[in-house]
mmCIF file with all atom_site columns, C-alpha atoms in Angstrom:
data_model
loop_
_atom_site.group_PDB
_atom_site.id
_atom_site.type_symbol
_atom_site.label_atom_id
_atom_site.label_alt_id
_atom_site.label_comp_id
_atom_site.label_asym_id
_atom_site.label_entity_id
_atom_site.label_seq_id
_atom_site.pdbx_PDB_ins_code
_atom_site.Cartn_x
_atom_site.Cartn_y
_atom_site.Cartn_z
_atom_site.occupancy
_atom_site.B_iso_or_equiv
_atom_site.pdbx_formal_charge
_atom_site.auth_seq_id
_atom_site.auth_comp_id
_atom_site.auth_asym_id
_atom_site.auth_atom_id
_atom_site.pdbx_PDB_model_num
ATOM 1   C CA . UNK O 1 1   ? 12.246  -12.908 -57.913 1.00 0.00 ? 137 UNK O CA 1
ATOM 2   C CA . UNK O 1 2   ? 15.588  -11.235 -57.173 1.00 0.00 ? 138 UNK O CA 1
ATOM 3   C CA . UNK O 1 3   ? 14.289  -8.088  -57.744 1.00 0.00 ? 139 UNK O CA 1
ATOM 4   C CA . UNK O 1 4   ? 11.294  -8.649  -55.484 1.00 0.00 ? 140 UNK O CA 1
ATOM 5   C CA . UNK O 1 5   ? 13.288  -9.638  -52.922 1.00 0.00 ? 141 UNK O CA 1
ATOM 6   C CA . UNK O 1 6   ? 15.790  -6.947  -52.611 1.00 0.00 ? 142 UNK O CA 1
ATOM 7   C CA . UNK O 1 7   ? 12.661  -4.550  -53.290 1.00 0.00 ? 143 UNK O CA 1
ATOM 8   C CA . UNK O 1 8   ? 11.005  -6.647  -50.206 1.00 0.00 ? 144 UNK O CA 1
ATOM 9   C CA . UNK O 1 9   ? 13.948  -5.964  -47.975 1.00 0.00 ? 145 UNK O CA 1
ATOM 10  C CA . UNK O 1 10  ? 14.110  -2.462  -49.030 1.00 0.00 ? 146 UNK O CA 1
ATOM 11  C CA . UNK O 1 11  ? 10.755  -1.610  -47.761 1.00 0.00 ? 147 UNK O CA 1
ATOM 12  C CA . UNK O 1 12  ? 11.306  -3.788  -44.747 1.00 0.00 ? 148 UNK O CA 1
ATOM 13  C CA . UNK O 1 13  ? 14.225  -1.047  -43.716 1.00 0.00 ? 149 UNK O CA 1
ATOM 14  C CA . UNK O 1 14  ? 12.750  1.541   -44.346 1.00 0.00 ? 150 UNK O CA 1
ATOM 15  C CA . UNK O 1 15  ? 9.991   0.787   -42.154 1.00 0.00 ? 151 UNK O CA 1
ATOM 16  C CA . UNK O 1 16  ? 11.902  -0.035  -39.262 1.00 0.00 ? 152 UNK O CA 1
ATOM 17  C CA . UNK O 1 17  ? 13.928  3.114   -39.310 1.00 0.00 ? 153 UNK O CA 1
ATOM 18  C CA . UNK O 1 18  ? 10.383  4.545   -39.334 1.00 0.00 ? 154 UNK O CA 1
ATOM 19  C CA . UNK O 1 19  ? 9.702   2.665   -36.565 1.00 0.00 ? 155 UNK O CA 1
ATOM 20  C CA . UNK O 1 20  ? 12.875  3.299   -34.677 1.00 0.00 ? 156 UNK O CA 1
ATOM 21  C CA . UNK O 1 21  ? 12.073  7.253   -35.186 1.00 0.00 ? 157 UNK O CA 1
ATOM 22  C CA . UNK O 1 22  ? 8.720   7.060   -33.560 1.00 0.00 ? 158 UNK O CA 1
ATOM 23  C CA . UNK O 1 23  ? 10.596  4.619   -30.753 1.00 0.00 ? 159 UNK O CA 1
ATOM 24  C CA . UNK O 1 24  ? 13.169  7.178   -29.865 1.00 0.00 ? 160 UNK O CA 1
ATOM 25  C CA . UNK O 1 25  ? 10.223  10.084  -29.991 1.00 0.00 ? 161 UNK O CA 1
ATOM 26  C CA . UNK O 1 26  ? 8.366   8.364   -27.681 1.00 0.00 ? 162 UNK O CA 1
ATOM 27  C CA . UNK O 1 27  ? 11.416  7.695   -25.305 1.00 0.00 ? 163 UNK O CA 1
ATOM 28  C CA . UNK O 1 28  ? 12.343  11.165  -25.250 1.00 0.00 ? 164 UNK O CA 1
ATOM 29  C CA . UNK O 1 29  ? 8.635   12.126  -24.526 1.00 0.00 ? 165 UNK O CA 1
ATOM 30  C CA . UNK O 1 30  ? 8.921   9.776   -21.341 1.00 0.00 ? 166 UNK O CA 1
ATOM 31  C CA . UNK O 1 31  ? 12.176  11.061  -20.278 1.00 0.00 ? 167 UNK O CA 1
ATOM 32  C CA . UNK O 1 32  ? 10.279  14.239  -20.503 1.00 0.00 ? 168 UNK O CA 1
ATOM 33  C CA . UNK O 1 33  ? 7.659   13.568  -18.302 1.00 0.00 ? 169 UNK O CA 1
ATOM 34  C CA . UNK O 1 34  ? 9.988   11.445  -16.199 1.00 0.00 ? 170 UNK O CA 1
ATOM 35  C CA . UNK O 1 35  ? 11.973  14.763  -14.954 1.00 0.00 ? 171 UNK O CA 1
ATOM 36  C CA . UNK O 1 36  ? 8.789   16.862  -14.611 1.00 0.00 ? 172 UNK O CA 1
ATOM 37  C CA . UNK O 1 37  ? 6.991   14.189  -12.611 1.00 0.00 ? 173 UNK O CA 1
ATOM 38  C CA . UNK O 1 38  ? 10.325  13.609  -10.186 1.00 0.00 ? 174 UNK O CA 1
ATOM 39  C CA . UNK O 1 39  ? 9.971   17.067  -10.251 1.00 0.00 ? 175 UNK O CA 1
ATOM 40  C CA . UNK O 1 40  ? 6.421   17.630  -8.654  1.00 0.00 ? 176 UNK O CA 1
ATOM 41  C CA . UNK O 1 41  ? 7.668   14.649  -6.436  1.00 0.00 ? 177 UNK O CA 1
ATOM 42  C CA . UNK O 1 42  ? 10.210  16.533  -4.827  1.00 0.00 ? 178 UNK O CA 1
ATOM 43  C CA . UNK O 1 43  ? 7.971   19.895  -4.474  1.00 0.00 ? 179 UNK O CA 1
ATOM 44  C CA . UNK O 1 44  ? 5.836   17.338  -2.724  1.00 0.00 ? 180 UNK O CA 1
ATOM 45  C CA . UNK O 1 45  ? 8.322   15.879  -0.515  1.00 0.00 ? 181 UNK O CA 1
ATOM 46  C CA . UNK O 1 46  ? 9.743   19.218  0.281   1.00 0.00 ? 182 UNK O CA 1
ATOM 47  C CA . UNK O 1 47  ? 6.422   20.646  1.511   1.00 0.00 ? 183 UNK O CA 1
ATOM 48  C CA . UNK O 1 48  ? 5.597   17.892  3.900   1.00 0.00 ? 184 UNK O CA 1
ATOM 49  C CA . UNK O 1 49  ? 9.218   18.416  5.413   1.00 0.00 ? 185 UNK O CA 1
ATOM 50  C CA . UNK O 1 50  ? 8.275   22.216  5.836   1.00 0.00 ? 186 UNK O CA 1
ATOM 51  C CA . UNK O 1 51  ? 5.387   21.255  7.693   1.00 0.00 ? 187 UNK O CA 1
ATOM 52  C CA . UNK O 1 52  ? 7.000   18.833  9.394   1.00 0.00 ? 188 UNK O CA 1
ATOM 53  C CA . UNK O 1 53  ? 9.497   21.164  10.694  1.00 0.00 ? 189 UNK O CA 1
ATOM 54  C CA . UNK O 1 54  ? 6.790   23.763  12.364  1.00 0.00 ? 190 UNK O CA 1
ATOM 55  C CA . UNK O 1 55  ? 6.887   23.631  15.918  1.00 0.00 ? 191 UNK O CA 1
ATOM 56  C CA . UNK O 1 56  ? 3.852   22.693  17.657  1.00 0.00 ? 192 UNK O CA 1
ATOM 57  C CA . UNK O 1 57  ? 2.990   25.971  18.436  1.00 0.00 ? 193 UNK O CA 1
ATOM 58  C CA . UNK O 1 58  ? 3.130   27.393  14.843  1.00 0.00 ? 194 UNK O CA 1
ATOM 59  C CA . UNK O 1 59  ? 1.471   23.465  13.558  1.00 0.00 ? 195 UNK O CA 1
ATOM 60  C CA . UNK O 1 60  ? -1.379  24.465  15.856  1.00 0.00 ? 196 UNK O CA 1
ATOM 61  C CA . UNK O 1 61  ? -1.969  27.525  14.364  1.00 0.00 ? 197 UNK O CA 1
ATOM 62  C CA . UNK O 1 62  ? -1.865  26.297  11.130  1.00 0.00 ? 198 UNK O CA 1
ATOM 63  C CA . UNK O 1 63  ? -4.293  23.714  11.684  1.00 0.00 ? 199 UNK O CA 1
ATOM 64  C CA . UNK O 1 64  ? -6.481  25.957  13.792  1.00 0.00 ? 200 UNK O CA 1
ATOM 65  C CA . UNK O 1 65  ? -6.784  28.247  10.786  1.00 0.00 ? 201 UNK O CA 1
ATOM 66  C CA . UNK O 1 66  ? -8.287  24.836  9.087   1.00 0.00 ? 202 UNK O CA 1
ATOM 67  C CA . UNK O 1 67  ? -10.698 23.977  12.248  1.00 0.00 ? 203 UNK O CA 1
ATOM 68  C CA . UNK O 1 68  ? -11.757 27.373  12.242  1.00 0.00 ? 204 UNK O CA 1
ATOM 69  C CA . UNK O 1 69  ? -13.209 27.374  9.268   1.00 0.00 ? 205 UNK O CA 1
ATOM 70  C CA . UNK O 1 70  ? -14.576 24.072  9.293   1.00 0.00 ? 206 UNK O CA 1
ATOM 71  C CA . UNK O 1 71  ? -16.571 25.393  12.430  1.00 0.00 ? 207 UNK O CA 1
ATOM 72  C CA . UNK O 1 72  ? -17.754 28.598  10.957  1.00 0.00 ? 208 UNK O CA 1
ATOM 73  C CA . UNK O 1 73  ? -18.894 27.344  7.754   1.00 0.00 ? 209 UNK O CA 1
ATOM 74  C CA . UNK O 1 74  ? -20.731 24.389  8.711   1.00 0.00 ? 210 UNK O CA 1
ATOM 75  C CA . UNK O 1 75  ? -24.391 24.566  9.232   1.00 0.00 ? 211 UNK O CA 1
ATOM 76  C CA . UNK O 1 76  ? -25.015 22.239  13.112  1.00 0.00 ? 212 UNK O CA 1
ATOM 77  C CA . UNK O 1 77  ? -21.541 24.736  14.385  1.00 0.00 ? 213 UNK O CA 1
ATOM 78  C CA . UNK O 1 78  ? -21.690 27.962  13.250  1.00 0.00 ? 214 UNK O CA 1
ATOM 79  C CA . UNK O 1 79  ? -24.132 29.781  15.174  1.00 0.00 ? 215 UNK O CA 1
ATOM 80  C CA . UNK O 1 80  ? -22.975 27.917  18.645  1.00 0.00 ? 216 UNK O CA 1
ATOM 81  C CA . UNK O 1 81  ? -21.861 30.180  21.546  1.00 0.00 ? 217 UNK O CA 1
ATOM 82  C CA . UNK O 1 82  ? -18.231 31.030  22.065  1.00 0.00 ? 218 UNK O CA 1
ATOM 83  C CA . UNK O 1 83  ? -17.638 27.606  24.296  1.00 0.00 ? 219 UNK O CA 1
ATOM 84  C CA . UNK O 1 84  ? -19.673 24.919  22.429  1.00 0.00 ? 220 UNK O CA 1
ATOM 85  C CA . UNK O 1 85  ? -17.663 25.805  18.996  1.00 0.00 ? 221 UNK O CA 1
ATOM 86  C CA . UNK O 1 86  ? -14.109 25.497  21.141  1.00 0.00 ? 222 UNK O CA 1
ATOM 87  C CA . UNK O 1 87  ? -15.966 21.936  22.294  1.00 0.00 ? 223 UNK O CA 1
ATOM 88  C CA . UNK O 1 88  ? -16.554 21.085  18.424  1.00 0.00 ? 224 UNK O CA 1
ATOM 89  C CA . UNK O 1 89  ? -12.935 22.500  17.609  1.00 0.00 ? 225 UNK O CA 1
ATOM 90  C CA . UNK O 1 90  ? -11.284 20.184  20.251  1.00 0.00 ? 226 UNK O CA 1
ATOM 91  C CA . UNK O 1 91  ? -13.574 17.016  18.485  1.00 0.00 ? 227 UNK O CA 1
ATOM 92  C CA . UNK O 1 92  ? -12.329 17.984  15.090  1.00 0.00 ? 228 UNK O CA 1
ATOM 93  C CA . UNK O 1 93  ? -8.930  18.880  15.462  1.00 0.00 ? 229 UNK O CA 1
ATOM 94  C CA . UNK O 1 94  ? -7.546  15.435  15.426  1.00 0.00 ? 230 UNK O CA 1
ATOM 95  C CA . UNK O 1 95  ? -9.517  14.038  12.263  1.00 0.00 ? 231 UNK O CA 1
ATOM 96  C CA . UNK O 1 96  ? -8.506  17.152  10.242  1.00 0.00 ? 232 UNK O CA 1
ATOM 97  C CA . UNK O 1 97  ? -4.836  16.816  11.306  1.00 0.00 ? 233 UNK O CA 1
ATOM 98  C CA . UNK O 1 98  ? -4.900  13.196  10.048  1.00 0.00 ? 234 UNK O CA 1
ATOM 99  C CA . UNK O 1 99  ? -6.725  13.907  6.541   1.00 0.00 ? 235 UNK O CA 1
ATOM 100 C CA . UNK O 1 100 ? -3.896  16.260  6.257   1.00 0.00 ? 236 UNK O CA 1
ATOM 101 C CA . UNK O 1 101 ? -1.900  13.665  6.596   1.00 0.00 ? 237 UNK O CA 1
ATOM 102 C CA . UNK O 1 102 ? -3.593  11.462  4.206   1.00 0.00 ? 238 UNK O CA 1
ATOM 103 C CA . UNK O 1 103 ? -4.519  13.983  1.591   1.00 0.00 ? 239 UNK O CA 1
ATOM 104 C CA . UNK O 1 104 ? -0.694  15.060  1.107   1.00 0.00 ? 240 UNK O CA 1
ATOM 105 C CA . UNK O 1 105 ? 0.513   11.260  0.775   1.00 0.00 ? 241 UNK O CA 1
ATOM 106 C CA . UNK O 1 106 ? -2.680  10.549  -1.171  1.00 0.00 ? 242 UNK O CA 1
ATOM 107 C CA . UNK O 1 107 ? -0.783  13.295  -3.778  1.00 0.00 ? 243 UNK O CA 1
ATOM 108 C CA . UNK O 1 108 ? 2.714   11.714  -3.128  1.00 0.00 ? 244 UNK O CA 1
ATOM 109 C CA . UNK O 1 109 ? 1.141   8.520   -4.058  1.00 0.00 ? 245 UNK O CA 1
ATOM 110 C CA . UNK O 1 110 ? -0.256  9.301   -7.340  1.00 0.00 ? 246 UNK O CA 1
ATOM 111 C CA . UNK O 1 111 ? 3.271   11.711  -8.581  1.00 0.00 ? 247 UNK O CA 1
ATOM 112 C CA . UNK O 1 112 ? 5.561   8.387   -7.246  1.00 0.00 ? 248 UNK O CA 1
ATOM 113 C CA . UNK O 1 113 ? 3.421   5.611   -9.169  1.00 0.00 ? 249 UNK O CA 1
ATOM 114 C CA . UNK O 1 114 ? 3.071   8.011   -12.447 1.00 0.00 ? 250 UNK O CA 1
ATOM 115 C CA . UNK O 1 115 ? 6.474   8.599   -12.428 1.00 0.00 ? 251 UNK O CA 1
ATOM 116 C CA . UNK O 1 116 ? 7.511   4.612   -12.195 1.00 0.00 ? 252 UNK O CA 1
ATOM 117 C CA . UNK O 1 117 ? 5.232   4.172   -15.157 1.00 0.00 ? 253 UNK O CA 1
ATOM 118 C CA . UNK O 1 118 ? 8.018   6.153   -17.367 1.00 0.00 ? 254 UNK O CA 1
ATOM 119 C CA . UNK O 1 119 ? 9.955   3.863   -17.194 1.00 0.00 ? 255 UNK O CA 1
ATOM 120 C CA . UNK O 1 120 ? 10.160  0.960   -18.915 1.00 0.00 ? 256 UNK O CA 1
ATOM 121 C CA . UNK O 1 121 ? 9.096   -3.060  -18.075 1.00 0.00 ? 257 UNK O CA 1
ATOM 122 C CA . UNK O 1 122 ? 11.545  -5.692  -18.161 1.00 0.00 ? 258 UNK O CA 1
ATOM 123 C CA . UNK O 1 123 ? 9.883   -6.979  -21.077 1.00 0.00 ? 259 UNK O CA 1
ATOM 124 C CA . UNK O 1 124 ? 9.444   -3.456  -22.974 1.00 0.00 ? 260 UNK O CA 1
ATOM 125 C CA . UNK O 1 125 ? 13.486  -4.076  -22.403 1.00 0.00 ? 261 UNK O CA 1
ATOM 126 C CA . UNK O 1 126 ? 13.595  -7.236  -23.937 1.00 0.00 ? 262 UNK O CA 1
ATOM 127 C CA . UNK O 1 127 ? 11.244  -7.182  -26.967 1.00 0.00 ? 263 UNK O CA 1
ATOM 128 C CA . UNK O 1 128 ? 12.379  -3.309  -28.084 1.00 0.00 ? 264 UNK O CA 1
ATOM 129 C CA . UNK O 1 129 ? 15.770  -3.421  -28.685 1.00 0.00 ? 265 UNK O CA 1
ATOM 130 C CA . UNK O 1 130 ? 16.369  -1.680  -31.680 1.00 0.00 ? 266 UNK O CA 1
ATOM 131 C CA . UNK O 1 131 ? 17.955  -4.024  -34.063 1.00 0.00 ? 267 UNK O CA 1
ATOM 132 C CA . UNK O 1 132 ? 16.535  -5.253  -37.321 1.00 0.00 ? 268 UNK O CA 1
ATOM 133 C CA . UNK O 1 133 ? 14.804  -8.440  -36.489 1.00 0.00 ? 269 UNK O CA 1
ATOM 134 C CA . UNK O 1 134 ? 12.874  -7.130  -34.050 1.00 0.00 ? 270 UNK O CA 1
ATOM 135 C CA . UNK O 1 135 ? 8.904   -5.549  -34.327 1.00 0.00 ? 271 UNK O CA 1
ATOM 136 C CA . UNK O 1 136 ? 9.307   -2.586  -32.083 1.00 0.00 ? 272 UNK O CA 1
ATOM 137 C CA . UNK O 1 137 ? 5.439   -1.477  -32.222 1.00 0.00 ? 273 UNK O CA 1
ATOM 138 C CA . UNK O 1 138 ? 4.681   -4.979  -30.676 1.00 0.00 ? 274 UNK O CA 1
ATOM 139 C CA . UNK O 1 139 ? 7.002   -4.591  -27.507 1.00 0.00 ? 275 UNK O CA 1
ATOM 140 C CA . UNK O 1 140 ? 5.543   -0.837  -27.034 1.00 0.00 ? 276 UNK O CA 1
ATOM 141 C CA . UNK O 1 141 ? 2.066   -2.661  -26.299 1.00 0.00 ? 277 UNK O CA 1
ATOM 142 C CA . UNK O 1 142 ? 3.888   -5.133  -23.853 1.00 0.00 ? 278 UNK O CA 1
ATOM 143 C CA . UNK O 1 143 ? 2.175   -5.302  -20.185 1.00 0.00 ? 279 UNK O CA 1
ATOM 144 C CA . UNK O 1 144 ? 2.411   -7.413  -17.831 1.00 0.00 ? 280 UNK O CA 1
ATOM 145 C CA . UNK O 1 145 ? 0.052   -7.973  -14.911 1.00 0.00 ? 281 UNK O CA 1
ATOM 146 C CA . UNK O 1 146 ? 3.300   -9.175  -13.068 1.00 0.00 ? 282 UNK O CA 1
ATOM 147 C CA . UNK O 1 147 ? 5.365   -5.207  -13.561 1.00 0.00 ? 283 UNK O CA 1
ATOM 148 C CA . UNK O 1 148 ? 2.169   -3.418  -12.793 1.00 0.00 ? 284 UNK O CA 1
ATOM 149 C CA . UNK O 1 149 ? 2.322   -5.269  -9.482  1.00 0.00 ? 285 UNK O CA 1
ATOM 150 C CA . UNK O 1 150 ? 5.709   -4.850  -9.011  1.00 0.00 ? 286 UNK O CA 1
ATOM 151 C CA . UNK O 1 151 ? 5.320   -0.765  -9.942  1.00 0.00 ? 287 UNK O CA 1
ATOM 152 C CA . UNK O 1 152 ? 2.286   -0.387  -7.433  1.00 0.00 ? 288 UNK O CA 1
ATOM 153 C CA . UNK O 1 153 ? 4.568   -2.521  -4.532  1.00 0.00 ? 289 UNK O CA 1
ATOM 154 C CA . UNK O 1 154 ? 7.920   -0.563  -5.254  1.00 0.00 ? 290 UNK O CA 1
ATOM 155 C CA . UNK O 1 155 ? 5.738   2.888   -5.108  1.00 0.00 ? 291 UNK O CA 1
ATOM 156 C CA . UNK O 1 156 ? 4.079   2.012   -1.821  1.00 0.00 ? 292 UNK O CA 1
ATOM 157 C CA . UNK O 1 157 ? 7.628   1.094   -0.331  1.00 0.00 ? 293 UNK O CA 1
ATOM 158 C CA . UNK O 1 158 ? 8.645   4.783   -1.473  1.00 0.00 ? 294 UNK O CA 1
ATOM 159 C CA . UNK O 1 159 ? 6.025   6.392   0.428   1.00 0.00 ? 295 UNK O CA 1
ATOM 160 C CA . UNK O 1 160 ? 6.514   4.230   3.375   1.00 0.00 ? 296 UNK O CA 1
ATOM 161 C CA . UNK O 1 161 ? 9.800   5.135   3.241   1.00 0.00 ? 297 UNK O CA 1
ATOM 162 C CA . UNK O 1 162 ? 9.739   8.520   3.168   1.00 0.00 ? 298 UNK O CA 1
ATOM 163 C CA . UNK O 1 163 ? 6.840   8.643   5.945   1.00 0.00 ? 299 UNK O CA 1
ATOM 164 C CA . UNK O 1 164 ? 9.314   6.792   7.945   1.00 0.00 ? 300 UNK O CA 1
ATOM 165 C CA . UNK O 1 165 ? 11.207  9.350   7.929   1.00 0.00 ? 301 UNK O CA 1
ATOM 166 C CA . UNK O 1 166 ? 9.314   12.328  8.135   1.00 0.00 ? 302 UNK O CA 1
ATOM 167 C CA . UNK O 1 167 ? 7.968   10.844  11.252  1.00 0.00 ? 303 UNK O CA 1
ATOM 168 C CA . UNK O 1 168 ? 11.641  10.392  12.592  1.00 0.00 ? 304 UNK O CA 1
ATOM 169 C CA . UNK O 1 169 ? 12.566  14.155  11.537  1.00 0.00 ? 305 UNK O CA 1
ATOM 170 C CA . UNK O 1 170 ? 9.606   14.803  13.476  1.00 0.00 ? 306 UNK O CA 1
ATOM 171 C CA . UNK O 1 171 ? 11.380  13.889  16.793  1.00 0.00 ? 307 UNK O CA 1
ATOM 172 C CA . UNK O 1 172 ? 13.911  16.101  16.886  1.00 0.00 ? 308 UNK O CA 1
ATOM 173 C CA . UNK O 1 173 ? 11.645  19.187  16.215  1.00 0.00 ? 309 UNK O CA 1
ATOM 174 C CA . UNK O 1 174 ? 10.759  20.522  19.259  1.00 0.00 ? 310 UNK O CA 1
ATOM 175 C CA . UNK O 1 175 ? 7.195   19.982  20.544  1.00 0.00 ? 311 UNK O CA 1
ATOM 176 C CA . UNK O 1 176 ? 6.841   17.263  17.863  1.00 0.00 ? 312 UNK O CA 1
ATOM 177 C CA . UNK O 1 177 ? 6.568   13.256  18.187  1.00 0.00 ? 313 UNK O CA 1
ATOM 178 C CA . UNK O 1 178 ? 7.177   10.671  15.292  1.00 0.00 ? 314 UNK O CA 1
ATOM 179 C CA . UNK O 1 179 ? 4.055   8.092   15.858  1.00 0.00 ? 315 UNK O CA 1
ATOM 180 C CA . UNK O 1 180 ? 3.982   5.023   14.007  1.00 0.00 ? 316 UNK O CA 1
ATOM 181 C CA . UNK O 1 181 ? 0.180   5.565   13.879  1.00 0.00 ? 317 UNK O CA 1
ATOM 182 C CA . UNK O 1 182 ? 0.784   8.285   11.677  1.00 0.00 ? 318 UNK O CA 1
ATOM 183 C CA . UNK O 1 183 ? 2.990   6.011   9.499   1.00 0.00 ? 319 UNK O CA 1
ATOM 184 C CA . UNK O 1 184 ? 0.113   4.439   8.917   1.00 0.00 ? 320 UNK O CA 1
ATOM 185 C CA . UNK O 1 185 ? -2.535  7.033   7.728   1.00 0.00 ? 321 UNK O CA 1
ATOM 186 C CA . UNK O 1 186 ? 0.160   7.863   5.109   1.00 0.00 ? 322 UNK O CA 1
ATOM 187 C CA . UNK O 1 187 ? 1.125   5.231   4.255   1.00 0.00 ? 323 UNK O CA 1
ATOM 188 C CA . UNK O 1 188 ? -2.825  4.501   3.266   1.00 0.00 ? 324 UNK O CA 1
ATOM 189 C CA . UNK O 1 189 ? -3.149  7.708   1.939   1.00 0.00 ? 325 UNK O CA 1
ATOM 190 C CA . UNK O 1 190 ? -0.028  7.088   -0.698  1.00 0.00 ? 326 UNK O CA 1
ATOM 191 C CA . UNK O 1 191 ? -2.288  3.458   -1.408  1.00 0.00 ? 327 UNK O CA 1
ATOM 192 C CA . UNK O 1 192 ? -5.072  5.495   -1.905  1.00 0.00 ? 328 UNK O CA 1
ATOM 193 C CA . UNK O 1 193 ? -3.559  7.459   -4.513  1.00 0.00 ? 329 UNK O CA 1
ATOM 194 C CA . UNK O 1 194 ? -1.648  4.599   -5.563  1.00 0.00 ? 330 UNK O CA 1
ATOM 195 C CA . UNK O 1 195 ? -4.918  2.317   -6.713  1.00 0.00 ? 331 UNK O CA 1
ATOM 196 C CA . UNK O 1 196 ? -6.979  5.468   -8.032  1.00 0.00 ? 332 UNK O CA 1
ATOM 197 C CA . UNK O 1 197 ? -4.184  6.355   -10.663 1.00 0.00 ? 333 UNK O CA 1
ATOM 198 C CA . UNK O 1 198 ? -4.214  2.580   -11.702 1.00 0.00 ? 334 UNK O CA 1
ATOM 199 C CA . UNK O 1 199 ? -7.934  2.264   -11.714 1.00 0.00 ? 335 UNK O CA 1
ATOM 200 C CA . UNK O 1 200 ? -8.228  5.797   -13.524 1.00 0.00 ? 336 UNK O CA 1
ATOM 201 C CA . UNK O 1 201 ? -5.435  4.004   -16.256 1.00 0.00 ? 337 UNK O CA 1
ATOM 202 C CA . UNK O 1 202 ? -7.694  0.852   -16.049 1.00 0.00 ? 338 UNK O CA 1
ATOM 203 C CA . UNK O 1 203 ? -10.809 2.143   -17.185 1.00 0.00 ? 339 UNK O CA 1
ATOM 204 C CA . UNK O 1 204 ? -9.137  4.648   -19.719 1.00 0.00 ? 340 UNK O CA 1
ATOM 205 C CA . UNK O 1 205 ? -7.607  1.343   -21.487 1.00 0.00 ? 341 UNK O CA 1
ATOM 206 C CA . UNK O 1 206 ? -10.661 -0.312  -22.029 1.00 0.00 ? 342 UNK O CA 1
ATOM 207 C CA . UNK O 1 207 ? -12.418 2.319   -23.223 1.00 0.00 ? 343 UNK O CA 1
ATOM 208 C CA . UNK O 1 208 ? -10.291 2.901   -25.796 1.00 0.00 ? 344 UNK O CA 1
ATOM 209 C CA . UNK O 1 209 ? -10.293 -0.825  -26.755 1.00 0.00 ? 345 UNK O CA 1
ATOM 210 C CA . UNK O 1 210 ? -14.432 -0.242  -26.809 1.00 0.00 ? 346 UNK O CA 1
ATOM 211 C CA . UNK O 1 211 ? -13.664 2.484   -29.187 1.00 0.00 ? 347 UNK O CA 1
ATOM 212 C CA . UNK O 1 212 ? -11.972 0.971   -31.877 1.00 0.00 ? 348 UNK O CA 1
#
């Protein structure tokens, strides 16, 4: 019985220094990812200030290149005269300024909440400290409706921020104004994002639990 016993707790050591091995290699792989992800974040951030910081002259241009386009390729504008397309670019102009606006905090969005899923819940915290006595595998499987709630809030207060912000910088770029309405539309956009990724995850998760 001794012998079984020390045998027992032998194998019980060894397997969680097994298990603290693939812990630790999983960690790193989400520190990884953490740093490329904050990464892309700030590449994202950084282009939205550039744009931000056009003048209205050179913003017009850049969004009449857009308009232009739009007006040439689609089938009801593109063989009107001369003044009936600058009619259908003054109508479009506004709606394709905003899904700009939406479609670059739509990608915010999605880098912000991926990124807050690297790191770890409260109770990840709590049930894998590496000691002994404790099942690590178990705590890696931890999730709680409660963090994911808490991830999507604290990654829509990001983007709000930061829209806040840009919208501010706007003001003091001449030709520029910082509207609250445009607050708004990205603030939705980063939402939009937001909820896709978590759907996307959603799915993906049971899926796999179909699977096995």
């Amino acid at each position: 019985m001794i012998k079984n016993d020390v045998f027992s707790k032998k194998v019980d050591k060894e397997g969680n220094q097994n298990i603290k091995k693939d812990w630790n290699k999983k960690m790193n792989k989400r520190i990884i990812l953490r740093v490329a992800l904050m990464i892309i974040i700030v590449l994202n951030c950084v282009m939205i200030f550039n744009f931000s910081s056009e003048k209205s002259e050179q913003s017009n241009k850049t969004s009449g290149v857009v308009v232009d386009k739009i007006v040439d390729t689609l089938p009801k504008t593109k063989n009107l005269n001369t003044v009936e397309k600058e009619k259908a670019k003054q109508k479009i102009v506004t709606p394709v300024r905003k899904t700009a606006h939406f479609t670059a905090y739509m990608s915010l969005g999605i880098w912000i909440y991926l990124c807050s899923m690297t790191f770890m819940t409260f109770e990840e915290k709590e049930k894998n400290k590496v000691n002994d006595n404790i099942n690590i595998e178990k705590g890696i499987e931890c999730k709680s409706g409660n963090e994911n709630m808490r991830r999507i809030l604290i990654s829509v207060v990001l983007a709000f921020t930061y829209a806040c912000s840009d919208e501010i910088h706007q003001l003091f770029v001449p030709g520029r104004s910082g509207e609250f309405r445009d607050v708004c539309i990205d603030t939705c956009g980063a939402s939009f994002g937001i909820l896709m990724v978590w759907c996307v995850i959603r799915v993906a998760k049971r899926l796999k639990r179909k699977n096995k």
